[in-house]
Amino acid sequence: MQYHHKEIEAKWQKYWAENKTFKAENHSTKPKYYVLDMFPYPSGAGLHVGHPLGYIASDIFSRFKRLKGFNVLHPMGYDSFGLPAEQYAIQTGQHPAITTAVNIEGGTDKQGNKIEGYERQLKKIGLAYDWDREIRTSDPSYYKWTQWIFIQLFNSYYDNDLNQARSIDELINVFEQIGNAKVNASCDEDTPTFSAEEWNQFSEKQQQEILLKYRLTFLAEAEVNWCAALGTVLANDEVVNGVSERGGYPVVRKKMTQWMMRITAFADRLLTGLDKIDWPTPIKDAQTNWIGKSKGASIQFDVQNSDAKIEVFTTRPDTVFGVSYVTLAPEHPLVEKIVTEDRREAVTAYVEQTSKRSERERMADVSKITGEFTGAYAIHPFTGQEVPIWIGDYVLSGYGTGAVMAVPAGDERDYKFAKHFDLPIIHIFKDKDLSEAAFVEKEGFELQNSDVLKGLGYQEATDKIIALLEEKGIGKGKVNFRLRDAVFSRQRYWGEPVPAYYKDGVPYMISAAHLPLVLPEVDEYLPTETGEPPLGRAKKWAWDTSKNEVVSNDLIDNETVFPLELNTMPGWAGSSWYFLRYMDPNNYDQFASKEALDYWKEVDLYMGGSEHATGHLLYARFWQKFLFDRGWAPTDEFAQKLINQGMILGMSAFAHRINGTNQFVSANLKDQYETTPIHVDVSLLVDGDELDTEKFKAWREDFADAEFILEEDGRFMTSREVEKMSKSKYNVVNPDDICEQYGADTLRLYEMFLGPIEQAKPWNTQGLSGVSGFLKKLWRLYHSGEGETFFLSDEEATKEEMKVLHQTIKKVDEDIHNFSFNTSVSNFMIAVNELTKLNCNKRAVLEPLAVLISPYAPHIAEELWEAAGHKESIATAEFPEFDAKWLVEDAKEYPVSFNGKMRFKLELPMDLTKEQIQEAVMSDERTIKQLNGKTPKNIIIVPGKIINIVG
C-alpha cells in the first residue's frame, strides 16, 4: 500500500476543522499552557518557506503539551493594519479592507493577481490552531478595544510614589484639594506649579491643558521621522540609513504635534522586569540598551547676554571643571534663539543637513566629525568663564536634554570634536597622557585643575559636586533614561481611528460606550492638498456630543458638534495587547473576561523574530504593565518564555551580464569578461544550477533579445549565493509547491531538520527527498502485512525493540523540552532504521512510535493511528511514558585480555560476582587454549569493565 500524502493530508486537515480538534476551553481541570506565534502581517506575496519555521516549531510544542495532558491555547490571527496595504490602495484605488481580506482568505485582487491567502497556506501545513479564536486588528470588533485601551491611557497618570498607573480622577481630586506642589507624578518638564485655589479658578480649557501634561497618552510637539513620499511619520525601526525601510524614500527629522505615549514613566519597571522573564539574552540586552538607564547629575548653564538656560545631563559630574565648550543637538529649541546673525546661515544649513539623517545613523557614524559654532557663549556654573556653544550631530535631542557639557579630557567624542575644531582640552587628570586620546576610566585617577575637587577620585568628586549643585540650586543628582516617549500618531488612512474630538483646540475622548469609532470612507488614501492626513478627505468625520454619533463635517458648530482626530494609530497599537484578546476573542462587553484572563494569565511560550526587540516587544510590555496597574490584566509581564527562531536563507541564482551589453556569459566563463550579476528567479533553473535560457528570455521584457555564451556542453550555468529569502531576490520557495510535491509532513520535518531553531540556515530543496524517503520508510514499517497491507502484531515486543522505543521516548521528550527539534528528527530516522532491521511489527512499539512522531508529522501519524483501530484523533492520545528498565543492560560483552592484549570477547550476565566471572572465563575453551596448560600469576577482574589474565 503506497503512501499518498495528498489524500492523507487533505483528509486530516478536513477532520481537524470539522471536529475542532484543537479548540481550547477556558475552563478545564487540566493544567493550562498558552503557546503563541507573533501574528503575521498578511501581504499579497503570501508565505515562503522561511515564514513557517517558527510556526512549525511552536506547533510541535503545542501538540506535545496536549499529549502531556495540558489544555493548550494555540491561536492565530493577523496584524492587518499597516502601510503596505495602504500603499497598494493608493496604487490601485482598491480599499485596504478588500485587499487585506483577499490576502488572508485568498482570491483575486483588482489587478487580476491570484492571491493564495495566508490562512489557506497555514492550514495546508497542518498547524494545530484554534481557528475559532482568529482575530484581525483591522476588524472594528477588535479595534474597538484598542480604542478603549487608548481612552484608559488618556484617563490615567503615573504615580511615582506608588510606582503605578492610576486614574486621572484621583489626580484631579488632589488638585482640587491641595494643588500640585506635593504631587510626585510623571509629567512634562514645563508643568507649572499651582495651588488648589488656582486650579479651581482655571477655565475648563486651562485645566484640560494641564491634565494633558500628566496623562499617559497626550499631545506634544515632538521630533519625528517624516517621510513626505509616504505622507506619514515613521518609527525609528522603520528608518534605515536615512530612508524608509519600505520603499527607500527620504526621511527627515521634523517637529510635529503628535499623540504620544508616556512609556518613560515605566522605564525603570521595564528594565527590572527583564529579570523575571525567560527571554533570549540578546533581546534583553537590546531592551536594556534602548531604555539606557544612567546615574549622574543635571547641571544648569546660563547663556551669556540672554535669559536662556541650558540644562545638561551628565554621568560624569566629577569632570565639570574640564568643560571647554557646550554642544547642542542641531534640533535643540534654543539653537534658533541663541545663534548670532553672523553664524545663522551656516547653522541653518547644518540643521537642515542633519534633519536628513536618522538618529540611528548619527549614533552609528563615529568617524565623521561635523558641527557649527553658534556664536553664543554659556557661563560655566562654577568658574564663571565663557564657554562657546556649538551644535553637533553626535548630540541627539532624544537623549538626555539634547545638550552636553563637553569635557574633551574625559570623553572620546568630545576629544575628537575638540581636536577637529581646535577647541581647548583642559587637563583635569593628574599624570594621565591625553596626547592621543581621552582618559575615560572611572577609577585609577586623581583630579587636578578642578578647584574644590582637586585630589579626589570619581566617587568622592561625584558626591561632592552633586551636593554643591543642589546647595547652589544649579543642578541635582539624577537618574536618566535614554528611552523617549513613544510617538503614537500616523498621518495615514489604514489604521485605528483615534477616538478623540477637539473642543476649543483641546482633545476629549469619545465615551467608551459609543465605540468603535469606525474608519470613514474617503475618495483617496493620500493626504489632502493642504497637507492634512487622509482622514481629512472624509466628508462625514465630526462628533455630535448630543447624539453621540459621527455626523457630517458641515454640522460642526463647536458647541455640540466638533471635529474628530485626523491621525490614526501606529502599527504597534493592535499588536500591543492581542495576546489578551485571544483569551476571550468573541466577548462583546469586555476585551476579555476576568475569568478568562485569570485562567490563561499569560503566554507560556512566545515564538517570533528578534527584529521586534525594541518595537513590539517593548511596547507590549508597556501596555501590559499599564493594564496590570489598572486591574485589567492579571500579570505585569505578558510572556514568560520567548524564543526567536532563526532565518531560513534562500539560495539565490545569478546570471552574469557582460557590461554594456545584453549578452550573458555562463558562470564558469565569467572571469574572462567584465560582468554584472543579475538576480534570476530560481524557478527558471533546471538540474540544479543550469538556466533555462528560453524561459529566462520570456521572464522579463528587457531580456527578450538576450544572447548567451554557453559552456562547451551547451549549458548555461548560473552562480549561486546564500542570501535572505526575499521576493526581490527571486529566491523564494513557495511552501504550497513543497506540500504539493512532497507533502506538509515532509516540509515540517525538513524545516526542523535543517538545524537549531534559533540559528539561520540555508534552504536546499534537494534535501527534501531524504526526508520524504524517511516518511515512506516509516509508512512501510506499519505495512508489513500481505500485499503491503497495514499490520500490527499483538505479540510481545522483544527487548531490542523495546530498547529502541524507550530510547526514542527519552530523547524526544528531552529534545522538545529543550527546543532541539532537529535532533529529534535525526532520532526518528535512527529509530525507524533500527526497527526496520529488526522487522518490528509489534503494536506495543509502533503505536507509541506514532504518538511520538505526531507533533512533527501529524498527518501520517493520524492515518497510522486510525488504521491501528483508534476512533479518536491521535492529538487526544497520551505521550508514552519512559521506562528506564528497557535501557538497563542485563549482559556485558567483556574484552578478555592476556598480558594486556585483547584476545577475544565474552558476553556474561551483568549480575555475576567477581568469583562467578572468574569461573566462567577460566572454563572457556578459548582461555584454556591461550594458557596452554600454564597457571596464570594473576587474574584481574573489574565487574562490568575488564578481564585481564597475567602470566
Coordinates of N, CA and C in Angstrom, one line a residue, residues 292-458:
G292 N 18.3 52.4 28.5 CA 19.5 53.2 28.7 C 19.5 53.9 30.1
K293 N 19.4 53.2 31.2 CA 19.4 53.9 32.5 C 20.8 54.3 32.9
S294 N 20.9 55.5 33.3 CA 22.3 56.0 33.8 C 22.1 57.0 34.9
K295 N 23.0 57.0 35.8 CA 23.0 57.8 37.0 C 24.0 59.0 36.8
G296 N 23.6 60.2 37.2 CA 24.5 61.3 37.1 C 23.9 62.5 37.7
A297 N 24.0 63.6 37.0 CA 23.5 64.9 37.5 C 23.0 65.8 36.4
S298 N 22.1 66.6 36.7 CA 21.7 67.7 35.7 C 22.3 68.9 36.2
I299 N 22.9 69.7 35.3 CA 23.6 70.9 35.6 C 23.1 72.0 34.7
Q300 N 22.9 73.2 35.2 CA 22.4 74.3 34.5 C 23.5 75.3 34.1
F301 N 23.5 75.6 32.8 CA 24.5 76.6 32.3 C 23.6 77.8 31.8
D302 N 24.0 79.0 32.3 CA 23.4 80.3 31.8 C 24.0 80.6 30.5
V303 N 23.1 81.3 29.6 CA 23.6 81.7 28.3 C 24.0 83.2 28.4
Q304 N 25.2 83.6 28.0 CA 25.6 85.0 28.1 C 24.7 85.9 27.4
N305 N 24.4 87.0 28.0 CA 23.5 88.1 27.4 C 22.1 87.6 27.0
S306 N 21.6 86.6 27.8 CA 20.3 86.0 27.5 C 19.7 85.5 28.8
D307 N 18.3 85.4 28.7 CA 17.6 84.7 29.8 C 17.6 83.2 29.7
A308 N 18.1 82.7 28.5 CA 18.0 81.3 28.3 C 19.0 80.5 29.2
K309 N 18.6 79.3 29.5 CA 19.4 78.4 30.3 C 19.6 77.1 29.6
I310 N 20.7 76.5 29.7 CA 20.9 75.2 29.1 C 21.1 74.2 30.2
E311 N 20.2 73.2 30.2 CA 20.3 72.1 31.1 C 21.0 70.9 30.5
V312 N 22.0 70.4 31.1 CA 22.7 69.2 30.6 C 22.5 68.1 31.6
F313 N 22.5 66.9 31.1 CA 22.6 65.7 31.9 C 24.0 65.0 31.7
T314 N 24.7 64.7 32.7 CA 26.0 64.1 32.6 C 26.1 62.9 33.6
T315 N 26.7 61.9 33.1 CA 27.0 60.7 34.0 C 28.4 61.0 34.7
R316 N 29.1 62.1 34.3 CA 30.4 62.4 34.9 C 30.4 63.8 35.4
P317 N 29.6 64.1 36.5 CA 29.6 65.4 37.0 C 31.0 65.7 37.7
D318 N 31.8 64.7 38.0 CA 33.1 64.9 38.6 C 34.0 65.6 37.7
T319 N 33.7 65.7 36.4 CA 34.6 66.3 35.4 C 34.2 67.7 35.0
V320 N 33.3 68.3 35.8 CA 32.7 69.6 35.4 C 33.7 70.7 35.2
F321 N 34.9 70.6 35.9 CA 35.9 71.7 35.7 C 36.7 71.4 34.4
G322 N 36.4 70.3 33.7 CA 37.1 70.1 32.4 C 36.2 70.6 31.2
V323 N 35.1 71.2 31.5 CA 34.2 71.7 30.4 C 34.9 72.8 29.6
S324 N 35.1 72.6 28.3 CA 35.7 73.7 27.5 C 34.7 74.2 26.4
Y325 N 33.6 73.5 26.2 CA 32.6 74.0 25.3 C 31.3 73.3 25.6
V326 N 30.2 73.8 25.1 CA 28.9 73.1 25.2 C 28.4 72.7 23.8
T327 N 27.8 71.5 23.7 CA 27.3 71.2 22.4 C 25.8 70.9 22.5
L328 N 25.1 71.5 21.6 CA 23.6 71.3 21.5 C 23.3 70.4 20.3
A329 N 22.3 69.6 20.4 CA 21.8 68.9 19.2 C 21.3 69.9 18.2
P330 N 21.5 69.7 16.9 CA 21.1 70.7 15.9 C 19.6 71.0 16.0
E331 N 18.8 70.1 16.5 CA 17.4 70.4 16.5 C 16.9 70.9 17.9
H332 N 17.9 71.2 18.8 CA 17.6 71.8 20.1 C 16.8 73.1 19.9
P333 N 15.7 73.3 20.7 CA 14.9 74.5 20.5 C 15.7 75.8 20.8
L334 N 16.7 75.8 21.6 CA 17.5 77.0 21.9 C 18.4 77.5 20.7
V335 N 18.7 76.6 19.8 CA 19.6 76.9 18.7 C 19.1 78.2 17.9
E336 N 17.8 78.2 17.6 CA 17.3 79.3 16.8 C 17.3 80.6 17.6
K337 N 17.2 80.5 18.9 CA 17.1 81.7 19.8 C 18.5 82.3 20.1
I338 N 19.5 81.5 20.2 CA 20.8 82.0 20.6 C 21.8 82.2 19.5
V339 N 21.6 81.7 18.3 CA 22.5 81.8 17.2 C 22.7 83.3 16.8
T340 N 23.9 83.7 16.6 CA 24.2 85.1 16.3 C 24.0 85.3 14.8
E341 N 23.8 86.5 14.3 CA 23.4 86.7 12.9 C 24.5 86.3 12.0
D342 N 25.8 86.5 12.4 CA 26.9 86.2 11.5 C 27.1 84.7 11.4
R343 N 26.5 83.9 12.3 CA 26.6 82.4 12.2 C 25.3 81.8 11.7
R344 N 24.2 82.6 11.5 CA 22.9 82.0 11.3 C 22.8 81.2 10.0
E345 N 23.4 81.7 8.9 CA 23.3 81.0 7.6 C 24.0 79.6 7.7
A346 N 25.2 79.5 8.3 CA 25.9 78.3 8.4 C 25.2 77.3 9.3
V347 N 24.7 77.8 10.4 CA 23.9 77.0 11.4 C 22.7 76.5 10.8
T348 N 21.9 77.3 10.1 CA 20.6 76.9 9.5 C 20.9 75.8 8.4
A349 N 21.9 75.9 7.6 CA 22.3 74.9 6.6 C 22.6 73.6 7.3
Y350 N 23.4 73.7 8.4 CA 23.8 72.5 9.1 C 22.6 71.7 9.7
V351 N 21.7 72.5 10.3 CA 20.5 71.9 10.9 C 19.7 71.2 9.8
E352 N 19.5 71.8 8.6 CA 18.8 71.2 7.5 C 19.5 69.9 7.1
Q353 N 20.8 70.0 7.0 CA 21.5 68.8 6.5 C 21.4 67.7 7.5
T354 N 21.4 68.0 8.8 CA 21.3 66.9 9.9 C 19.9 66.3 9.9
S355 N 18.9 67.1 9.5 CA 17.5 66.6 9.6 C 17.3 65.4 8.6
K356 N 18.2 65.3 7.7 CA 18.0 64.2 6.7 C 18.7 62.9 7.2
R357 N 19.3 62.9 8.4 CA 19.9 61.7 8.9 C 19.1 61.2 10.1
S358 N 18.9 59.9 10.2 CA 18.2 59.3 11.3 C 19.1 59.3 12.6
E359 N 18.4 59.2 13.7 CA 19.2 59.1 15.0 C 20.1 57.9 15.0
R360 N 19.6 56.8 14.5 CA 20.4 55.6 14.4 C 21.7 55.8 13.6
E361 N 21.5 56.5 12.5 CA 22.7 56.7 11.6 C 23.7 57.6 12.3
R362 N 23.2 58.7 13.0 CA 24.1 59.6 13.7 C 24.8 58.9 14.8
M363 N 24.1 58.0 15.5 CA 24.8 57.3 16.6 C 25.8 56.3 16.1
A364 N 25.6 55.7 14.9 CA 26.5 54.7 14.4 C 27.7 55.4 13.8
D365 N 27.6 56.6 13.2 CA 28.7 57.2 12.5 C 29.6 57.9 13.4
V366 N 30.7 57.2 13.9 CA 31.6 57.8 14.9 C 32.8 58.4 14.2
S367 N 33.0 58.1 12.9 CA 34.2 58.5 12.2 C 34.1 59.9 11.6
K368 N 32.9 60.3 11.2 CA 32.7 61.6 10.6 C 32.4 62.7 11.7
I369 N 33.2 63.7 11.7 CA 33.0 64.8 12.7 C 32.6 66.1 12.1
T370 N 31.4 66.5 12.4 CA 30.8 67.7 11.9 C 30.2 68.6 13.0
G371 N 30.1 69.9 12.7 CA 29.5 70.8 13.7 C 29.6 72.2 13.3
E372 N 28.9 73.1 14.0 CA 29.0 74.5 13.7 C 28.9 75.3 15.0
F373 N 29.7 76.4 15.1 CA 29.7 77.3 16.2 C 28.5 78.2 16.1
T374 N 27.7 78.4 17.2 CA 26.5 79.2 17.1 C 26.8 80.7 17.3
G375 N 28.0 81.0 17.7 CA 28.4 82.4 18.0 C 28.0 82.8 19.4
A376 N 27.3 82.0 20.1 CA 26.9 82.3 21.5 C 27.8 81.6 22.5
Y377 N 27.7 82.1 23.8 CA 28.6 81.5 24.9 C 27.7 81.2 26.1
A378 N 28.1 80.1 26.8 CA 27.5 79.8 28.0 C 28.4 80.2 29.1
I379 N 27.9 80.3 30.4 CA 28.7 80.7 31.5 C 28.9 79.5 32.4
H380 N 30.1 79.1 32.6 CA 30.4 77.9 33.5 C 29.8 78.2 34.9
P381 N 29.0 77.2 35.4 CA 28.3 77.5 36.7 C 29.2 77.6 37.9
F382 N 30.5 77.2 37.8 CA 31.4 77.3 38.9 C 32.5 78.3 38.7
T383 N 33.1 78.3 37.5 CA 34.2 79.2 37.3 C 33.8 80.6 36.7
G384 N 32.5 80.6 36.2 CA 32.1 81.9 35.6 C 32.7 82.2 34.3
Q385 N 33.5 81.3 33.7 CA 34.2 81.6 32.4 C 33.2 81.4 31.3
E386 N 33.5 82.1 30.2 CA 32.8 81.9 28.9 C 33.1 80.6 28.3
V387 N 32.1 79.9 27.9 CA 32.2 78.6 27.2 C 31.5 78.6 25.9
P388 N 32.2 78.4 24.7 CA 31.5 78.5 23.4 C 30.4 77.5 23.3
I389 N 29.3 77.8 22.6 CA 28.2 76.9 22.4 C 28.2 76.5 20.9
W390 N 28.4 75.2 20.7 CA 28.4 74.6 19.3 C 27.2 73.7 19.1
I391 N 26.9 73.4 17.9 CA 26.0 72.3 17.6 C 26.7 71.2 16.9
G392 N 26.3 70.0 17.1 CA 27.0 68.8 16.5 C 26.0 67.7 16.4
D393 N 26.1 66.9 15.3 CA 25.1 65.8 15.2 C 25.4 64.6 16.0
Y394 N 26.5 64.6 16.8 CA 26.7 63.5 17.7 C 25.9 63.7 18.9
V395 N 25.3 64.8 19.1 CA 24.4 65.0 20.2 C 22.9 64.9 19.7
L396 N 22.1 64.1 20.4 CA 20.8 63.8 20.0 C 19.7 64.4 20.9
S397 N 18.7 65.0 20.3 CA 17.7 65.6 21.1 C 16.9 64.6 21.9
G398 N 16.9 63.3 21.4 CA 16.2 62.3 22.1 C 16.9 61.6 23.2
Y399 N 18.1 62.1 23.6 CA 18.8 61.5 24.7 C 19.2 62.6 25.7
G400 N 18.9 62.4 27.0 CA 19.2 63.4 28.0 C 18.3 64.7 27.7
T401 N 19.0 65.8 27.7 CA 18.4 67.1 27.4 C 18.6 67.6 26.0
G402 N 19.4 66.8 25.2 CA 19.8 67.3 23.9 C 20.9 68.3 23.9
A403 N 21.6 68.3 25.1 CA 22.8 69.2 25.3 C 23.8 68.5 26.1
V404 N 25.1 68.7 25.8 CA 26.1 68.1 26.6 C 27.2 69.1 27.0
M405 N 27.7 68.9 28.2 CA 28.8 69.7 28.6 C 30.0 68.9 28.1
A406 N 30.8 69.5 27.2 CA 31.9 68.8 26.5 C 33.1 68.8 27.4
V407 N 33.6 67.7 27.8 CA 34.8 67.5 28.5 C 35.8 66.7 27.7
P408 N 36.6 67.3 26.8 CA 37.4 66.6 25.9 C 38.4 65.7 26.6
A409 N 38.8 66.0 27.8 CA 39.8 65.2 28.5 C 39.2 63.9 28.9
G410 N 37.9 63.8 29.1 CA 37.3 62.6 29.6 C 36.3 61.9 28.8
D411 N 36.1 62.4 27.5 CA 35.1 61.7 26.6 C 35.7 61.7 25.2
E412 N 35.6 60.5 24.6 CA 36.2 60.3 23.3 C 35.6 61.1 22.2
R413 N 34.3 61.2 22.2 CA 33.7 62.0 21.1 C 34.0 63.5 21.3
D414 N 33.9 64.0 22.6 CA 34.3 65.4 22.9 C 35.7 65.7 22.5
Y415 N 36.6 64.7 22.7 CA 38.0 64.8 22.4 C 38.2 65.0 20.9
K416 N 37.6 64.1 20.1 CA 37.8 64.2 18.7 C 37.2 65.5 18.1
F417 N 36.0 65.9 18.7 CA 35.4 67.1 18.2 C 36.3 68.3 18.5
A418 N 36.9 68.3 19.7 CA 37.8 69.4 20.1 C 39.1 69.5 19.3
K419 N 39.6 68.3 19.0 CA 40.8 68.2 18.1 C 40.5 68.7 16.7
H420 N 39.3 68.3 16.2 CA 38.9 68.6 14.8 C 38.7 70.1 14.7
F421 N 38.1 70.8 15.7 CA 37.8 72.2 15.6 C 38.8 73.1 16.4
D422 N 39.9 72.5 16.9 CA 40.9 73.2 17.6 C 40.3 73.9 18.9
L423 N 39.5 73.2 19.6 CA 39.0 73.7 20.9 C 39.8 73.3 22.1
P424 N 39.8 74.1 23.2 CA 40.7 73.8 24.3 C 40.4 72.4 24.9
I425 N 41.4 71.8 25.4 CA 41.3 70.5 26.2 C 41.9 70.8 27.5
I426 N 41.1 70.9 28.6 CA 41.6 71.2 29.9 C 42.0 69.9 30.6
H427 N 43.3 69.8 31.0 CA 43.8 68.6 31.5 C 43.5 68.4 33.0
I428 N 42.4 67.6 33.3 CA 41.9 67.5 34.7 C 42.4 66.2 35.3
F429 N 43.1 65.3 34.6 CA 43.5 64.0 35.2 C 45.0 64.0 35.5
K430 N 45.4 64.0 36.7 CA 46.8 64.1 37.1 C 47.6 62.9 36.5
D431 N 48.7 63.1 35.9 CA 49.7 62.1 35.3 C 49.0 61.2 34.3
K432 N 48.0 61.7 33.6 CA 47.4 60.9 32.5 C 47.7 61.5 31.2
D433 N 48.1 60.6 30.2 CA 48.5 61.1 28.9 C 47.3 61.4 28.0
L434 N 47.1 62.6 27.5 CA 46.0 63.0 26.7 C 46.4 63.3 25.3
S435 N 47.6 63.0 24.9 CA 48.2 63.4 23.6 C 47.5 62.6 22.4
E436 N 46.9 61.4 22.7 CA 46.3 60.7 21.6 C 44.9 60.4 21.8
A437 N 44.4 60.4 23.0 CA 43.0 60.0 23.3 C 42.6 60.6 24.7
A438 N 41.3 60.6 24.9 CA 40.7 61.0 26.2 C 41.0 59.9 27.2
F439 N 40.9 60.3 28.5 CA 41.0 59.3 29.6 C 39.6 59.0 30.0
V440 N 39.0 57.8 29.8 CA 37.6 57.6 30.0 C 37.3 56.7 31.2
E441 N 38.3 56.3 32.0 CA 38.1 55.4 33.1 C 37.5 56.1 34.3
K442 N 36.7 55.3 35.1 CA 36.1 55.9 36.3 C 36.9 55.6 37.6
E443 N 38.1 55.0 37.4 CA 38.9 54.7 38.6 C 40.4 54.9 38.2
G444 N 41.2 54.9 39.2 CA 42.6 55.0 39.0 C 43.1 56.3 38.6
F445 N 42.4 57.4 39.1 CA 42.9 58.7 38.7 C 42.7 59.7 39.9
E446 N 43.4 60.8 39.8 CA 43.2 61.9 40.8 C 43.0 63.2 40.0
L447 N 42.0 63.9 40.4 CA 41.7 65.2 39.7 C 42.7 66.3 40.0
Q448 N 42.9 67.0 38.9 CA 43.7 68.3 39.0 C 43.0 69.4 38.3
N449 N 43.4 70.6 38.4 CA 42.8 71.7 37.7 C 41.3 71.7 37.9
S450 N 40.9 71.3 39.1 CA 39.4 71.1 39.4 C 38.9 71.8 40.7
D451 N 39.6 72.9 41.1 CA 39.1 73.7 42.2 C 38.8 72.8 43.4
V452 N 37.6 72.8 43.9 CA 37.3 72.1 45.1 C 37.4 70.6 45.0
L453 N 37.5 70.1 43.8 CA 37.6 68.6 43.6 C 39.0 68.1 43.5
K454 N 40.0 69.0 43.5 CA 41.4 68.7 43.3 C 41.8 67.6 44.3
G455 N 42.5 66.5 43.7 CA 43.0 65.4 44.5 C 42.0 64.3 44.8
L456 N 40.7 64.5 44.3 CA 39.7 63.5 44.6 C 39.6 62.5 43.4
G457 N 39.0 61.3 43.7 CA 38.7 60.3 42.7 C 37.3 60.4 42.3
Y458 N 36.8 59.5 41.5 CA 35.5 59.5 40.8 C 34.3 59.7 41.8

